[in-house]
mmCIF file of C-alpha atoms in Angstrom:
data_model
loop_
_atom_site.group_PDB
_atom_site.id
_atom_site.type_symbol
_atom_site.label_atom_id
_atom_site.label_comp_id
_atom_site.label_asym_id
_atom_site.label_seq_id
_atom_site.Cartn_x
_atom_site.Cartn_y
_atom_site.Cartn_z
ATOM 1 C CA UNK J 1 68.708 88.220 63.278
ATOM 2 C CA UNK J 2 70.653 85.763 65.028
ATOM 3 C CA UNK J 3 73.307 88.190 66.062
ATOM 4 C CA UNK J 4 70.797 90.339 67.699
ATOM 5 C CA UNK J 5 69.478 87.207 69.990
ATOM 6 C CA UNK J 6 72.558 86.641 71.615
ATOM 7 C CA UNK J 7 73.041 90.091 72.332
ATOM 8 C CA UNK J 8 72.423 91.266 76.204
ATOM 9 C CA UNK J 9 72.476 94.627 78.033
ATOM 10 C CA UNK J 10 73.802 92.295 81.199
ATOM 11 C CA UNK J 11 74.029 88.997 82.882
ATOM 12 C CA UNK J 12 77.698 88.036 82.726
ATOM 13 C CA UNK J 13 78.593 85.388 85.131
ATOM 14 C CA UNK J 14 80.338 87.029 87.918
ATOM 15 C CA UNK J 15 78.923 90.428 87.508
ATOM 16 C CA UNK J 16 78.280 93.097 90.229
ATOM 17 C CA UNK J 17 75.928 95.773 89.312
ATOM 18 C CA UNK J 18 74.785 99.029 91.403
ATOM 19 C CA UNK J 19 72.220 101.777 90.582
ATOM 20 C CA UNK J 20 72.064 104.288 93.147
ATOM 21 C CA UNK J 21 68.283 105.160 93.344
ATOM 22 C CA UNK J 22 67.259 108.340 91.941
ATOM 23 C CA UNK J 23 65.996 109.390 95.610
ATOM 24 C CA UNK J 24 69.266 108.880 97.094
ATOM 25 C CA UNK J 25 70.575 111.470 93.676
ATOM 26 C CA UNK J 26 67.818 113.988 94.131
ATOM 27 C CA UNK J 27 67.301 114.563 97.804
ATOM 28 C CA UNK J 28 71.412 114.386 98.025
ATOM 29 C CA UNK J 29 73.947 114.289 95.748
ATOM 30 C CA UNK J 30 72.837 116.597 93.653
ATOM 31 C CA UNK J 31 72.370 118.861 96.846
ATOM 32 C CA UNK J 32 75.294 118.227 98.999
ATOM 33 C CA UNK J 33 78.393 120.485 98.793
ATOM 34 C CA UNK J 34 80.906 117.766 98.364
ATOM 35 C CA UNK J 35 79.110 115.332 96.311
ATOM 36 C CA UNK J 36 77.161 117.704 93.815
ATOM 37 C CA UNK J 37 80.869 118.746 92.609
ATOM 38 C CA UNK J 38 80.933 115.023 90.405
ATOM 39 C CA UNK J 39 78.934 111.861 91.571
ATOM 40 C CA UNK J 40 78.566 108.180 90.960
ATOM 41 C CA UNK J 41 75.264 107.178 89.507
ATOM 42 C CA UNK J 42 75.341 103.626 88.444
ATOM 43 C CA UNK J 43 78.871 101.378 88.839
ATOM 44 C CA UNK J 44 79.792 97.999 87.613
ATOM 45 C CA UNK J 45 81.999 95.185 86.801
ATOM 46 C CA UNK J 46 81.835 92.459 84.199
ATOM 47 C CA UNK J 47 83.661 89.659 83.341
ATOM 48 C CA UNK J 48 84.341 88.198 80.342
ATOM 49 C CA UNK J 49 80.770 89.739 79.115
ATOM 50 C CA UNK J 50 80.332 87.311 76.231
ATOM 51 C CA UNK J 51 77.409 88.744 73.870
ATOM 52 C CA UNK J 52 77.556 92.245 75.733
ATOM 53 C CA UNK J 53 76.218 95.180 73.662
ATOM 54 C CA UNK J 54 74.067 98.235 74.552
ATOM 55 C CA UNK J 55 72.843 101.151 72.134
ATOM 56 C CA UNK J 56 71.544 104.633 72.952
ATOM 57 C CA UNK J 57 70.899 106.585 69.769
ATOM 58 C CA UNK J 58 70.203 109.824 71.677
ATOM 59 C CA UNK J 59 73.122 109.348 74.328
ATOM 60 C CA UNK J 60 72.656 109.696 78.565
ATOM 61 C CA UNK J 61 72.452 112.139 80.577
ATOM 62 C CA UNK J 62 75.235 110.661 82.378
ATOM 63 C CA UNK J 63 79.122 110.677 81.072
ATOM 64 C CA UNK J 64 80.077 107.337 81.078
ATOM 65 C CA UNK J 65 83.832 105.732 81.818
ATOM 66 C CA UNK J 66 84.563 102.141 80.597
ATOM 67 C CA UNK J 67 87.903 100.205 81.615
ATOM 68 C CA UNK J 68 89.292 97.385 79.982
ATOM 69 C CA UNK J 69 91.089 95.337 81.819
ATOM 70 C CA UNK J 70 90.703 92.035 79.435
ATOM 71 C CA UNK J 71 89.888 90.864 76.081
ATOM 72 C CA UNK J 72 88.614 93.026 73.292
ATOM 73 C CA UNK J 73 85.543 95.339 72.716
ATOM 74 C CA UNK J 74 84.412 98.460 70.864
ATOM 75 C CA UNK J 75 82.640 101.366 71.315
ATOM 76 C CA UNK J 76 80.842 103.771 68.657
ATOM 77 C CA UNK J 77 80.589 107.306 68.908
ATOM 78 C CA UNK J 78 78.680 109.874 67.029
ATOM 79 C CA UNK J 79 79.500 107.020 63.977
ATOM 80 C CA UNK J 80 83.179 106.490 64.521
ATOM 81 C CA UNK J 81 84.001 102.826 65.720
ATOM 82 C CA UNK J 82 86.927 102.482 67.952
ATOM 83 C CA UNK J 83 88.357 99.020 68.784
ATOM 84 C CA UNK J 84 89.420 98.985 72.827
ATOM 85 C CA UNK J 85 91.977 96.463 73.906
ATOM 86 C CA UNK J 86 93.290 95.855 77.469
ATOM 87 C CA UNK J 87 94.739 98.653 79.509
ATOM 88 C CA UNK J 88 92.504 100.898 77.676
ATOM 89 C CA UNK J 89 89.144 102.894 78.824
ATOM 90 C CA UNK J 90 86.596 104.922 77.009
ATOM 91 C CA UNK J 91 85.371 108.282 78.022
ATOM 92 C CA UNK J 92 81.316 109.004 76.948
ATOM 93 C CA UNK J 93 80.093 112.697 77.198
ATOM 94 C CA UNK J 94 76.666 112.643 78.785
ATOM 95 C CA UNK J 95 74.233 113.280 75.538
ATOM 96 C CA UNK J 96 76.155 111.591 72.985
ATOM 97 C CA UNK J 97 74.939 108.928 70.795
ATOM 98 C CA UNK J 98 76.636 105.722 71.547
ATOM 99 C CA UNK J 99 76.547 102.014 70.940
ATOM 100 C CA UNK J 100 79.445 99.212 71.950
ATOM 101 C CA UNK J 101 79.728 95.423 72.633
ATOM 102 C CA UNK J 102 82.473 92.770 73.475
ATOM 103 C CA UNK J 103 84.262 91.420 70.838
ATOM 104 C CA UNK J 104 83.038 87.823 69.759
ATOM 105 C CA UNK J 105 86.183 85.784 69.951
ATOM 106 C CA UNK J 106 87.534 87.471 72.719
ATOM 107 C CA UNK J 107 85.027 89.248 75.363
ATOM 108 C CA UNK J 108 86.281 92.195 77.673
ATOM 109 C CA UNK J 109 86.519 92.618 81.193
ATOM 110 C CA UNK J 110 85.293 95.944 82.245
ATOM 111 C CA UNK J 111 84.987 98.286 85.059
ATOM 112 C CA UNK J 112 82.624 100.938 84.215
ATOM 113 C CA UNK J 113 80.482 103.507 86.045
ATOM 114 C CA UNK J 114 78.389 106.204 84.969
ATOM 115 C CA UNK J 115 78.838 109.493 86.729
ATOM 116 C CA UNK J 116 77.201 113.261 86.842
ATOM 117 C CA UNK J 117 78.062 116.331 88.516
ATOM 118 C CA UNK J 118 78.637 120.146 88.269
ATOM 119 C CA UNK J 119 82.558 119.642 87.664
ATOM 120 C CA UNK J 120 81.611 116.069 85.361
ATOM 121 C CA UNK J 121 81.685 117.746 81.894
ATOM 122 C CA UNK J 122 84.625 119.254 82.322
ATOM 123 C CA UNK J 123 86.496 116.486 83.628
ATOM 124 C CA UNK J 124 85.533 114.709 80.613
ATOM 125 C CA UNK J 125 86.850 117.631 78.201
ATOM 126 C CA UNK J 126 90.117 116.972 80.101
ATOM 127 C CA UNK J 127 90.337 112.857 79.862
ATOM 128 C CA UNK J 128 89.326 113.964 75.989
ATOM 129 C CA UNK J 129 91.869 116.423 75.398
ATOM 130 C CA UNK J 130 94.639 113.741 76.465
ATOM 131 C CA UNK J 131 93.231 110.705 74.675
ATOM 132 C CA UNK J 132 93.267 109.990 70.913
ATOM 133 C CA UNK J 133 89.343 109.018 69.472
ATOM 134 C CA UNK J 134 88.027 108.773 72.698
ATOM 135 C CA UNK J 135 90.562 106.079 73.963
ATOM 136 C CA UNK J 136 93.316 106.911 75.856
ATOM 137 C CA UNK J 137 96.003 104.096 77.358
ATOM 138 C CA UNK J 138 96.648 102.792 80.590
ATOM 139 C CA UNK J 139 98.975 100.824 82.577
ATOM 140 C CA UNK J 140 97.349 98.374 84.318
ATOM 141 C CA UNK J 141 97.738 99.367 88.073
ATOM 142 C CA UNK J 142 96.793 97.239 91.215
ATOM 143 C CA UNK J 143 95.892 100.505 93.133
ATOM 144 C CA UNK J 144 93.364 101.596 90.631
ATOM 145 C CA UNK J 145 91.662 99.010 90.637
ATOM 146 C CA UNK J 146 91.868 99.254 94.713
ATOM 147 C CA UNK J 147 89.800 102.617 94.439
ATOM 148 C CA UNK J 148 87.229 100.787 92.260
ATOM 149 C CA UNK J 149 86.596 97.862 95.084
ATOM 150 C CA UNK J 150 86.473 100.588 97.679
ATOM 151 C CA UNK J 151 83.569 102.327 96.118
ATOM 152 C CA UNK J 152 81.889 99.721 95.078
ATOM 153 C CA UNK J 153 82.452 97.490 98.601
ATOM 154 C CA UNK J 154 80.991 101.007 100.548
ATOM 155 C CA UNK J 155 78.356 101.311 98.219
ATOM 156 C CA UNK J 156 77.068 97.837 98.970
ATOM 157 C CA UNK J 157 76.854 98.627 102.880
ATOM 158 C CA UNK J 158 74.355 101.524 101.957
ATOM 159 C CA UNK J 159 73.596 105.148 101.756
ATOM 160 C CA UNK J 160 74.738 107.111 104.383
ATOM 161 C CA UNK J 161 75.841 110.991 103.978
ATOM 162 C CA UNK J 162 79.049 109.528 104.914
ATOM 163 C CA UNK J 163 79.390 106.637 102.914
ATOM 164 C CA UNK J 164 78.177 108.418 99.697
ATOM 165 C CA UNK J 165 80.514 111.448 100.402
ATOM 166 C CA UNK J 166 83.833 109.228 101.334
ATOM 167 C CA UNK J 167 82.965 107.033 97.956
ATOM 168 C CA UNK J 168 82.494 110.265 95.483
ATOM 169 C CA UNK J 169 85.676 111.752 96.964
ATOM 170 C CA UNK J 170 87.453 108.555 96.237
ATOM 171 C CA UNK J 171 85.867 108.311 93.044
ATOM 172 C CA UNK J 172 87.535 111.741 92.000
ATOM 173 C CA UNK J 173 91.154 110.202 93.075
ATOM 174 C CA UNK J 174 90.218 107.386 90.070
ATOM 175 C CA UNK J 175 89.309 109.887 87.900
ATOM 176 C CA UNK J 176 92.926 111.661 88.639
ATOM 177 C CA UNK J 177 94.546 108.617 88.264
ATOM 178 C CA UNK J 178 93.101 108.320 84.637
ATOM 179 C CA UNK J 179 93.935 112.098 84.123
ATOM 180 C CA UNK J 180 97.519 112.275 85.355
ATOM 181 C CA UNK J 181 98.374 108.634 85.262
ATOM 182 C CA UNK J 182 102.522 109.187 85.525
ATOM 183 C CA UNK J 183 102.299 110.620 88.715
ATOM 184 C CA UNK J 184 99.748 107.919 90.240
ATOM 185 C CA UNK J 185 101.921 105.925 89.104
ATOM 186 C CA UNK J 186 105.076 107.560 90.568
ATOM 187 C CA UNK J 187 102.648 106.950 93.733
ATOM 188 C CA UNK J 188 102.912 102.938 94.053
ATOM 189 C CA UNK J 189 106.170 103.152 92.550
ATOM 190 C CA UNK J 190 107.069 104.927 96.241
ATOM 191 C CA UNK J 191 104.769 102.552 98.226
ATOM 192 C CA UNK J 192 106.555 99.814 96.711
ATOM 193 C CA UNK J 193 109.834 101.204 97.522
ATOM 194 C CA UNK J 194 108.414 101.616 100.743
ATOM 195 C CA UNK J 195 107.787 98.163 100.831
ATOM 196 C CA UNK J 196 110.938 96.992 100.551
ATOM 197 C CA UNK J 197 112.708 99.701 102.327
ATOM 198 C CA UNK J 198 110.679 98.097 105.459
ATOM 199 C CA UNK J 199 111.430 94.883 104.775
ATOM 200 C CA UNK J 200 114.917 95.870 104.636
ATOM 201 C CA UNK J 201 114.855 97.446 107.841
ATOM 202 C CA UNK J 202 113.472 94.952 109.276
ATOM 203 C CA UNK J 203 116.305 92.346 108.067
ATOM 204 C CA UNK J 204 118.998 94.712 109.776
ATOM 205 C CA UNK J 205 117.026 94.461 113.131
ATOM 206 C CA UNK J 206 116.791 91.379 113.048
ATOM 207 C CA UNK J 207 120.129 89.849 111.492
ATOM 208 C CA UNK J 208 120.652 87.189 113.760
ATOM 209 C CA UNK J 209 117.116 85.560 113.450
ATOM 210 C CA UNK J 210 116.258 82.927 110.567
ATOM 211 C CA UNK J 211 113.388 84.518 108.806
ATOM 212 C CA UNK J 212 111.643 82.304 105.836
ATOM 213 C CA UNK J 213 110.179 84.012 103.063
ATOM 214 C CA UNK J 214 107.071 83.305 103.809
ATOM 215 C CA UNK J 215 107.326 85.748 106.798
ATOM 216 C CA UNK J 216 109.318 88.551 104.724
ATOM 217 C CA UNK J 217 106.243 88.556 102.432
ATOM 218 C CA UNK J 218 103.604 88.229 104.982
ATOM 219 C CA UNK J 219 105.293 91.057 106.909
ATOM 220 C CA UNK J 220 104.628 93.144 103.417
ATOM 221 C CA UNK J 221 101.243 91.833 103.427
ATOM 222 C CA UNK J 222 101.627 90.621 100.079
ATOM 223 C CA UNK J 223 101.699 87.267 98.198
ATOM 224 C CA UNK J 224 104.800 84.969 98.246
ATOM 225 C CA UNK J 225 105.466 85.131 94.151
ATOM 226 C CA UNK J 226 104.263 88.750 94.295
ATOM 227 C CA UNK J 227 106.828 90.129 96.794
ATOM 228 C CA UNK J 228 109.658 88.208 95.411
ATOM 229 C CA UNK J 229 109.551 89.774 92.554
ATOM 230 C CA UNK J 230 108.572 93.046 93.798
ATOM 231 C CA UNK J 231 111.615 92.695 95.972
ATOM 232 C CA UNK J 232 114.237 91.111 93.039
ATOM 233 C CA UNK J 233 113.293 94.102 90.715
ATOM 234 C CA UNK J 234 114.012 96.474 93.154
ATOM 235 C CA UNK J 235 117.114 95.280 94.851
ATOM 236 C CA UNK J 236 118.658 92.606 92.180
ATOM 237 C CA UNK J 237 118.556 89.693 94.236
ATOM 238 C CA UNK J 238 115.655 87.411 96.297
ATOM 239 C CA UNK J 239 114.716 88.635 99.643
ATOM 240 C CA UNK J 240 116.729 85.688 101.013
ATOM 241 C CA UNK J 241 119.924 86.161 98.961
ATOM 242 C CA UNK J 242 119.949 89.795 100.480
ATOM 243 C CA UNK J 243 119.523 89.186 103.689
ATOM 244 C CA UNK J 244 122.540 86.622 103.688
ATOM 245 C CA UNK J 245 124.670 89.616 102.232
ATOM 246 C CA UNK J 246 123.505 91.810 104.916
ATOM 247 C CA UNK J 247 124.289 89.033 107.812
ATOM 248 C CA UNK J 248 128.130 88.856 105.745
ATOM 249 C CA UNK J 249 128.343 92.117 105.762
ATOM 250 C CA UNK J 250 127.741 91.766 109.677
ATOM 251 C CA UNK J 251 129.851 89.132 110.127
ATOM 252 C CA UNK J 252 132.944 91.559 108.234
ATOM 253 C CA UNK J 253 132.503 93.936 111.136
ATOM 254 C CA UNK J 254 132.506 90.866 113.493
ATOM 255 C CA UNK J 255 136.264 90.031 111.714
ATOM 256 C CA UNK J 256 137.793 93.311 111.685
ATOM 257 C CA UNK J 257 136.692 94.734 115.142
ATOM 258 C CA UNK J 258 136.307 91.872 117.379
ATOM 259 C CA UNK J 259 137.528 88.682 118.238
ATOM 260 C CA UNK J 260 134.201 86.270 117.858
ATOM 261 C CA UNK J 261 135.431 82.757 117.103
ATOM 262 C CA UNK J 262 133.866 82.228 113.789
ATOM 263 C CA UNK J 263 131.290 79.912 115.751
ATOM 264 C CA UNK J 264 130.485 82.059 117.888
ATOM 265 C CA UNK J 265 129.892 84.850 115.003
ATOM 266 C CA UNK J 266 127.776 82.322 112.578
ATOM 267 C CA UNK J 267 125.628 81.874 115.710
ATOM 268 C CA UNK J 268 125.243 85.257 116.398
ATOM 269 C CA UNK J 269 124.104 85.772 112.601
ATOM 270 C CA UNK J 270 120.934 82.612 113.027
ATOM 271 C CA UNK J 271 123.105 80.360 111.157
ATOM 272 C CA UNK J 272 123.930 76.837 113.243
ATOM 273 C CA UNK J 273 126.483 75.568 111.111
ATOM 274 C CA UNK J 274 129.662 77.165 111.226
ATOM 275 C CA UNK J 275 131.112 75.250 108.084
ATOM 276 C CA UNK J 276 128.060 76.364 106.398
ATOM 277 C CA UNK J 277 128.075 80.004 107.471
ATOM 278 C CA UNK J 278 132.127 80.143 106.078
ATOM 279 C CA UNK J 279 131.355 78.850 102.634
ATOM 280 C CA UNK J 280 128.321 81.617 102.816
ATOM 281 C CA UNK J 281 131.017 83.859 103.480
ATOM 282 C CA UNK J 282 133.446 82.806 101.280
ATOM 283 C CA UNK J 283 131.017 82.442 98.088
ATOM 284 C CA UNK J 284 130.237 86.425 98.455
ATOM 285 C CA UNK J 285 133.552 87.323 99.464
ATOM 286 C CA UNK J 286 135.944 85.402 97.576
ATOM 287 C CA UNK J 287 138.083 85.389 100.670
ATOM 288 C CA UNK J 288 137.472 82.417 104.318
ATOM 289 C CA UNK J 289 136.680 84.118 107.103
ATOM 290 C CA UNK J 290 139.656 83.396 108.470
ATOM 291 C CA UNK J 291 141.943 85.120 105.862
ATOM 292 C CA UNK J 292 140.164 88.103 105.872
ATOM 293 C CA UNK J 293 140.539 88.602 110.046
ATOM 294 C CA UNK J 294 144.261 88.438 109.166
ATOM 295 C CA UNK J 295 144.103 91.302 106.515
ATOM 296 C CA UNK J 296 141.624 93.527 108.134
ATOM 297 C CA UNK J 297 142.204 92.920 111.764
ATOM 298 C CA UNK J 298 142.012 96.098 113.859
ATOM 299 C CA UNK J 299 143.734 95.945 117.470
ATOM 300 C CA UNK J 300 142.116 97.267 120.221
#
């Protein structure tokens, strides 16, 4: 008996919660050309959901997604228990009895939202056919969980034909990232690489300018600790060490096809110190400045 007092449907600290109302579903979404295809019913978040359990002997008439992104939980369906960790999600067929809860010890985090539609059931069948009891395994991915806030934010300005169409349609992309998850993830593996190919560029336009890290990562609108090693496990080195090799690499063309003083060339790269700028230079190329003019010298 004591078990079943703690136990809560909802009203986790942090939670966000939306029902669309069954007007909006009726007089639109099940109507509309776009949005009758598959559409979002009820969407949430909660955190750390201490105590969380729901049961539905008889199932919804909604199929039902639930991510974990923390903790423990499990879900039971048609009598088979399945434990869910992290990086996992749950797929519900509408009409199917169900129960689950967050694990004592160790609540989840979930993202979960409950979804209908002419072209629902069978995306279901097709999370199902890839997953093993139910529970398929994820990556965790920044960008998916982008697609979630972007529903949910839109939802919470309202219910305009354009709102609820631009959300469902987004909704569909998280559903394909669930469904084919190596090639969404192929996808920020190229915006990343995108990332850093910019930043890169931007280093070579601007060689002769001291640039803190602070502005390399603010340029990739990303976090300080986040782009550094974004930008280390894509290139082997911090965005700073790199961009010193690309200003020595400048100054080697400097050496062998003009005749800069080596001031004048460590000025000319953003660095003040001359003596500073040849030990740069020496450090990376095992070779002064000096000595390698002599050996790579080309006469005009």
């Amino acid at each position: 008996m004591k078990e079943k007092a703690t136990r809560k449907r909802e009203g986790f600290e942090g939670q966000r919660l939306i029902v669309l109302p069954r007007k909006i579903q009726n007089e639109f979404l099940v109507d509309d050309p776009i949005t009758r295809q598959i559409y979002i019913t009820d969407i949430g978040y909660y955190p750390k959901a201490q105590f969380h359990y729901v049961e539905r002997p008889q199932g919804i008439s909604q199929h039902i997604i639930i991510y974990c992104i923390n903790g423990h939980g499990w879900v039971e369906i048609n009598k088979t228990k399945i434990e869910v960790a992290p990086s996992q999600f749950i797929a519900i067929p509408a009409n199917t009895p169900h129960r689950y809860g967050s694990a004592t010890d160790d609540p989840w985090t979930i993202y979960w939202i409950h979804f209908k539609g002419q072209t629902a059931g069978y995306i279901v069948d097709l999370i199902l056919k890839g997953a093993k009891n139910y529970k398929p395994t994820l990556a965790y991915n920044a960008n998916r969980i982008k697609l979630f806030e972007e529903i949910y934010t839109n939802l919470e300005k309202g219910y305009s034909a354009d709102t609820l169409r631009y959300v469902n349609m987004t909704f569909s992309h998280f559903l394909s990232s669930l469904l084919y998850e190596d090639k969404f993830n192929n996808l920020e593996a190229a915006q990343e690489n995108h990332v850093v190919a910019l930043t890169i560029d931007l280093m070579q336009k601007r060689i002769g300018d001291v640039i803190s890290l602070n502005e390399f990562a603010s340029f990739a609108n990303l976090s300080v600790s986040h782009f550094s090693v974004l930008f280390r496990s894509k290139t082997g080195y911090s965005p700073i060490e790199y961009f010193n090799h690309l200003k020595i690499q400048k100054a080697c063309q400097y050496l062998t096809f003009t005749k800069m003083s080596i001031k004048e060339m460590a000025i000319m790269l953003g660095v003040e110190d001359q003596y500073y700028f040849s030990r740069m230079f020496s450090k990376l190329m095992d070779i002064p400045p000096t000595e390698y003019r002599k050996r790579n010298m080309v006469n005009a």
